[in-house]
């Protein structure tokens, strides 16, 4: 919300969280930056404030559900006709990432639905939710969302150096795999 507010100071912002603590932190954060947003406590599957928006955006949310298309459909409930839903998921699917997480952060794999982490799966989820996928893409290069709590100094150093290895590939317009997968779907 901070970036959207800076890009468009006239935007009317609203946020939804099922965690009272998360909502409180968000409110305090926005207040320190002088940003107003209507923040609501509730579950996206059941809450209804009666309002519809031009767009609904989430980052790193839908991959935590068994049915990502159901989570996208829940987003769509808040969007007016011809509006859009935009989502982003981390890409933990590449074998090297999965092996790393299995070894150093297995709980991360337990809380993420890897099946949604491909361009074709995200496109299918938008379609299953009744939206027209208008843009599905990957961005960024290899990255990891967690720091190992165990492992050798070599492993920790290699993880810190990995982005440097990737820079020449990015300069050539190539990536080994996208670090994030994102999509935008239009309400029919």
mmCIF file of C-alpha atoms in Angstrom:
data_model
loop_
_atom_site.group_PDB
_atom_site.id
_atom_site.type_symbol
_atom_site.label_atom_id
_atom_site.label_comp_id
_atom_site.label_asym_id
_atom_site.label_seq_id
_atom_site.Cartn_x
_atom_site.Cartn_y
_atom_site.Cartn_z
ATOM 1 C CA UNK A 1 0.000 0.000 0.000
ATOM 2 C CA UNK A 2 2.897 2.318 0.688
ATOM 3 C CA UNK A 3 4.194 2.071 -2.892
ATOM 4 C CA UNK A 4 0.728 2.441 -4.398
ATOM 5 C CA UNK A 5 0.152 5.546 -2.284
ATOM 6 C CA UNK A 6 3.445 7.085 -3.409
ATOM 7 C CA UNK A 7 2.715 6.280 -7.052
ATOM 8 C CA UNK A 8 -0.854 7.591 -6.837
ATOM 9 C CA UNK A 9 -1.458 9.802 -3.783
ATOM 10 C CA UNK A 10 -5.152 10.150 -4.707
ATOM 11 C CA UNK A 11 -5.744 6.390 -4.613
ATOM 12 C CA UNK A 12 -8.270 5.213 -2.048
ATOM 13 C CA UNK A 13 -6.655 2.290 -0.268
ATOM 14 C CA UNK A 14 -8.247 -0.532 1.669
ATOM 15 C CA UNK A 15 -6.739 -3.609 3.273
ATOM 16 C CA UNK A 16 -8.023 -6.862 4.712
ATOM 17 C CA UNK A 17 -6.285 -9.167 7.173
ATOM 18 C CA UNK A 18 -7.591 -12.003 9.356
ATOM 19 C CA UNK A 19 -4.917 -11.339 11.968
ATOM 20 C CA UNK A 20 -5.658 -8.566 14.497
ATOM 21 C CA UNK A 21 -1.920 -8.242 15.184
ATOM 22 C CA UNK A 22 -1.110 -8.021 11.464
ATOM 23 C CA UNK A 23 -3.795 -5.419 10.919
ATOM 24 C CA UNK A 24 -2.549 -3.387 13.877
ATOM 25 C CA UNK A 25 1.045 -3.475 12.564
ATOM 26 C CA UNK A 26 -0.117 -2.410 9.107
ATOM 27 C CA UNK A 27 -2.125 0.474 10.544
ATOM 28 C CA UNK A 28 0.803 1.698 12.635
ATOM 29 C CA UNK A 29 3.187 1.407 9.677
ATOM 30 C CA UNK A 30 0.914 3.378 7.356
ATOM 31 C CA UNK A 31 0.266 6.025 10.011
ATOM 32 C CA UNK A 32 4.008 6.684 10.414
ATOM 33 C CA UNK A 33 4.098 7.440 6.689
ATOM 34 C CA UNK A 34 0.996 9.614 6.662
ATOM 35 C CA UNK A 35 -0.964 7.140 4.529
ATOM 36 C CA UNK A 36 -4.683 6.601 5.087
ATOM 37 C CA UNK A 37 -6.277 3.251 4.318
ATOM 38 C CA UNK A 38 -9.527 1.627 5.354
ATOM 39 C CA UNK A 39 -8.331 -1.495 7.148
ATOM 40 C CA UNK A 40 -10.724 -4.364 7.801
ATOM 41 C CA UNK A 41 -10.410 -7.393 10.040
ATOM 42 C CA UNK A 42 -11.813 -10.540 8.491
ATOM 43 C CA UNK A 43 -11.445 -13.600 6.322
ATOM 44 C CA UNK A 44 -11.395 -12.961 2.566
ATOM 45 C CA UNK A 45 -13.669 -15.955 2.022
ATOM 46 C CA UNK A 46 -16.484 -14.694 4.244
ATOM 47 C CA UNK A 47 -16.213 -10.945 4.942
ATOM 48 C CA UNK A 48 -18.285 -8.561 2.846
ATOM 49 C CA UNK A 49 -18.039 -4.825 3.382
ATOM 50 C CA UNK A 50 -20.413 -4.130 0.496
ATOM 51 C CA UNK A 51 -17.744 -2.270 -1.472
ATOM 52 C CA UNK A 52 -16.166 -3.158 -4.802
ATOM 53 C CA UNK A 53 -12.791 -1.900 -5.993
ATOM 54 C CA UNK A 54 -10.997 -1.244 -9.282
ATOM 55 C CA UNK A 55 -8.263 -3.697 -8.331
ATOM 56 C CA UNK A 56 -7.358 -6.169 -5.622
ATOM 57 C CA UNK A 57 -3.715 -7.079 -5.119
ATOM 58 C CA UNK A 58 -1.964 -9.666 -2.964
ATOM 59 C CA UNK A 59 1.621 -10.804 -2.716
ATOM 60 C CA UNK A 60 2.557 -14.226 -1.402
ATOM 61 C CA UNK A 61 -0.897 -15.265 -0.240
ATOM 62 C CA UNK A 62 -2.644 -17.680 -2.596
ATOM 63 C CA UNK A 63 0.123 -20.303 -2.418
ATOM 64 C CA UNK A 64 -0.836 -20.949 1.209
ATOM 65 C CA UNK A 65 -4.175 -22.504 0.204
ATOM 66 C CA UNK A 66 -5.015 -25.969 -1.098
ATOM 67 C CA UNK A 67 -7.128 -24.263 -3.766
ATOM 68 C CA UNK A 68 -5.303 -21.212 -5.117
ATOM 69 C CA UNK A 69 -8.136 -20.723 -7.637
ATOM 70 C CA UNK A 70 -10.540 -20.483 -4.694
ATOM 71 C CA UNK A 71 -8.313 -17.811 -3.153
ATOM 72 C CA UNK A 72 -8.290 -15.902 -6.463
ATOM 73 C CA UNK A 73 -12.091 -16.184 -6.624
ATOM 74 C CA UNK A 74 -12.248 -14.751 -3.081
ATOM 75 C CA UNK A 75 -10.160 -11.782 -4.296
ATOM 76 C CA UNK A 76 -12.560 -11.341 -7.227
ATOM 77 C CA UNK A 77 -15.532 -10.914 -4.853
ATOM 78 C CA UNK A 78 -14.129 -7.469 -4.004
ATOM 79 C CA UNK A 79 -13.625 -6.289 -7.596
ATOM 80 C CA UNK A 80 -16.132 -4.341 -9.666
ATOM 81 C CA UNK A 81 -16.993 -5.399 -13.245
ATOM 82 C CA UNK A 82 -14.036 -4.902 -15.607
ATOM 83 C CA UNK A 83 -11.707 -4.597 -12.614
ATOM 84 C CA UNK A 84 -8.603 -6.695 -12.092
ATOM 85 C CA UNK A 85 -7.084 -9.087 -9.586
ATOM 86 C CA UNK A 86 -3.281 -9.166 -9.381
ATOM 87 C CA UNK A 87 -1.372 -11.807 -7.415
ATOM 88 C CA UNK A 88 2.226 -12.831 -6.953
ATOM 89 C CA UNK A 89 3.674 -16.073 -5.623
ATOM 90 C CA UNK A 90 7.270 -16.963 -4.812
ATOM 91 C CA UNK A 91 8.712 -19.680 -7.017
ATOM 92 C CA UNK A 92 9.910 -22.431 -4.695
ATOM 93 C CA UNK A 93 9.350 -25.153 -7.296
ATOM 94 C CA UNK A 94 12.808 -25.508 -8.925
ATOM 95 C CA UNK A 95 14.544 -28.671 -7.670
ATOM 96 C CA UNK A 96 17.564 -26.839 -6.257
ATOM 97 C CA UNK A 97 15.282 -24.566 -4.204
ATOM 98 C CA UNK A 98 13.203 -27.507 -2.964
ATOM 99 C CA UNK A 99 16.327 -29.430 -1.919
ATOM 100 C CA UNK A 100 17.665 -26.398 -0.081
ATOM 101 C CA UNK A 101 14.369 -25.880 1.750
ATOM 102 C CA UNK A 102 14.028 -29.584 2.592
ATOM 103 C CA UNK A 103 17.442 -29.439 4.219
ATOM 104 C CA UNK A 104 17.441 -26.043 5.902
ATOM 105 C CA UNK A 105 13.826 -24.861 6.231
ATOM 106 C CA UNK A 106 11.374 -27.767 5.877
ATOM 107 C CA UNK A 107 8.544 -25.838 7.535
ATOM 108 C CA UNK A 108 8.579 -23.442 4.566
ATOM 109 C CA UNK A 109 7.628 -26.288 2.228
ATOM 110 C CA UNK A 110 4.903 -27.418 4.622
ATOM 111 C CA UNK A 111 3.132 -24.061 4.335
ATOM 112 C CA UNK A 112 3.389 -23.501 0.571
ATOM 113 C CA UNK A 113 1.425 -25.088 -2.284
ATOM 114 C CA UNK A 114 4.113 -25.645 -4.913
ATOM 115 C CA UNK A 115 1.564 -26.717 -7.527
ATOM 116 C CA UNK A 116 0.605 -23.067 -8.197
ATOM 117 C CA UNK A 117 4.208 -22.043 -8.825
ATOM 118 C CA UNK A 118 4.304 -22.186 -12.609
ATOM 119 C CA UNK A 119 3.040 -19.900 -15.351
ATOM 120 C CA UNK A 120 0.598 -22.500 -16.663
ATOM 121 C CA UNK A 121 -0.753 -23.309 -13.178
ATOM 122 C CA UNK A 122 -1.338 -19.646 -12.353
ATOM 123 C CA UNK A 123 -3.075 -19.100 -15.705
ATOM 124 C CA UNK A 124 -5.302 -22.137 -15.032
ATOM 125 C CA UNK A 125 -6.112 -20.860 -11.521
ATOM 126 C CA UNK A 126 -7.293 -17.507 -12.912
ATOM 127 C CA UNK A 127 -9.433 -19.310 -15.475
ATOM 128 C CA UNK A 128 -10.881 -21.680 -12.844
ATOM 129 C CA UNK A 129 -11.760 -18.630 -10.735
ATOM 130 C CA UNK A 130 -13.736 -17.203 -13.670
ATOM 131 C CA UNK A 131 -11.275 -14.462 -14.619
ATOM 132 C CA UNK A 132 -9.632 -13.753 -17.959
ATOM 133 C CA UNK A 133 -5.858 -13.972 -17.431
ATOM 134 C CA UNK A 134 -4.518 -10.893 -19.175
ATOM 135 C CA UNK A 135 -0.901 -11.092 -18.031
ATOM 136 C CA UNK A 136 1.004 -14.042 -16.547
ATOM 137 C CA UNK A 137 4.791 -13.795 -16.202
ATOM 138 C CA UNK A 138 7.824 -14.527 -14.114
ATOM 139 C CA UNK A 139 10.198 -11.951 -12.719
ATOM 140 C CA UNK A 140 13.555 -11.886 -11.038
ATOM 141 C CA UNK A 141 16.044 -14.653 -10.742
ATOM 142 C CA UNK A 142 16.875 -17.370 -8.269
ATOM 143 C CA UNK A 143 16.410 -16.380 -4.669
ATOM 144 C CA UNK A 144 15.508 -17.913 -1.356
ATOM 145 C CA UNK A 145 12.996 -16.550 1.117
ATOM 146 C CA UNK A 146 14.686 -17.934 4.176
ATOM 147 C CA UNK A 147 18.110 -17.895 5.779
ATOM 148 C CA UNK A 148 19.459 -21.240 6.988
ATOM 149 C CA UNK A 149 19.589 -21.716 10.739
ATOM 150 C CA UNK A 150 21.964 -24.594 10.254
ATOM 151 C CA UNK A 151 24.614 -25.528 7.742
ATOM 152 C CA UNK A 152 28.210 -24.803 7.038
ATOM 153 C CA UNK A 153 29.783 -21.404 6.522
ATOM 154 C CA UNK A 154 30.248 -22.442 2.878
ATOM 155 C CA UNK A 155 26.472 -22.867 2.417
ATOM 156 C CA UNK A 156 25.711 -19.522 4.053
ATOM 157 C CA UNK A 157 28.385 -17.753 1.994
ATOM 158 C CA UNK A 158 27.242 -19.416 -1.234
ATOM 159 C CA UNK A 159 23.674 -18.251 -0.625
ATOM 160 C CA UNK A 160 24.833 -14.685 -0.121
ATOM 161 C CA UNK A 161 26.973 -14.858 -3.270
ATOM 162 C CA UNK A 162 24.276 -16.465 -5.463
ATOM 163 C CA UNK A 163 22.708 -13.145 -6.544
ATOM 164 C CA UNK A 164 26.121 -11.974 -7.784
ATOM 165 C CA UNK A 165 26.416 -15.101 -9.927
ATOM 166 C CA UNK A 166 23.041 -14.324 -11.421
ATOM 167 C CA UNK A 167 23.877 -10.714 -12.441
ATOM 168 C CA UNK A 168 25.672 -11.622 -15.699
ATOM 169 C CA UNK A 169 22.716 -13.774 -16.749
ATOM 170 C CA UNK A 170 20.304 -10.922 -16.058
ATOM 171 C CA UNK A 171 22.505 -8.568 -18.083
ATOM 172 C CA UNK A 172 22.113 -10.962 -21.014
ATOM 173 C CA UNK A 173 18.332 -10.999 -20.504
ATOM 174 C CA UNK A 174 18.252 -14.512 -19.110
ATOM 175 C CA UNK A 175 17.302 -16.114 -15.848
ATOM 176 C CA UNK A 176 17.709 -19.658 -14.608
ATOM 177 C CA UNK A 177 14.129 -19.509 -13.334
ATOM 178 C CA UNK A 178 11.893 -16.692 -12.156
ATOM 179 C CA UNK A 179 12.013 -15.893 -8.464
ATOM 180 C CA UNK A 180 8.383 -14.770 -8.547
ATOM 181 C CA UNK A 181 5.408 -15.640 -10.697
ATOM 182 C CA UNK A 182 2.679 -13.072 -11.024
ATOM 183 C CA UNK A 183 -0.572 -12.709 -12.833
ATOM 184 C CA UNK A 184 -3.310 -10.240 -13.564
ATOM 185 C CA UNK A 185 -6.817 -11.386 -14.314
ATOM 186 C CA UNK A 186 -9.764 -9.332 -15.489
ATOM 187 C CA UNK A 187 -13.280 -9.770 -14.155
ATOM 188 C CA UNK A 188 -15.574 -11.012 -16.899
#
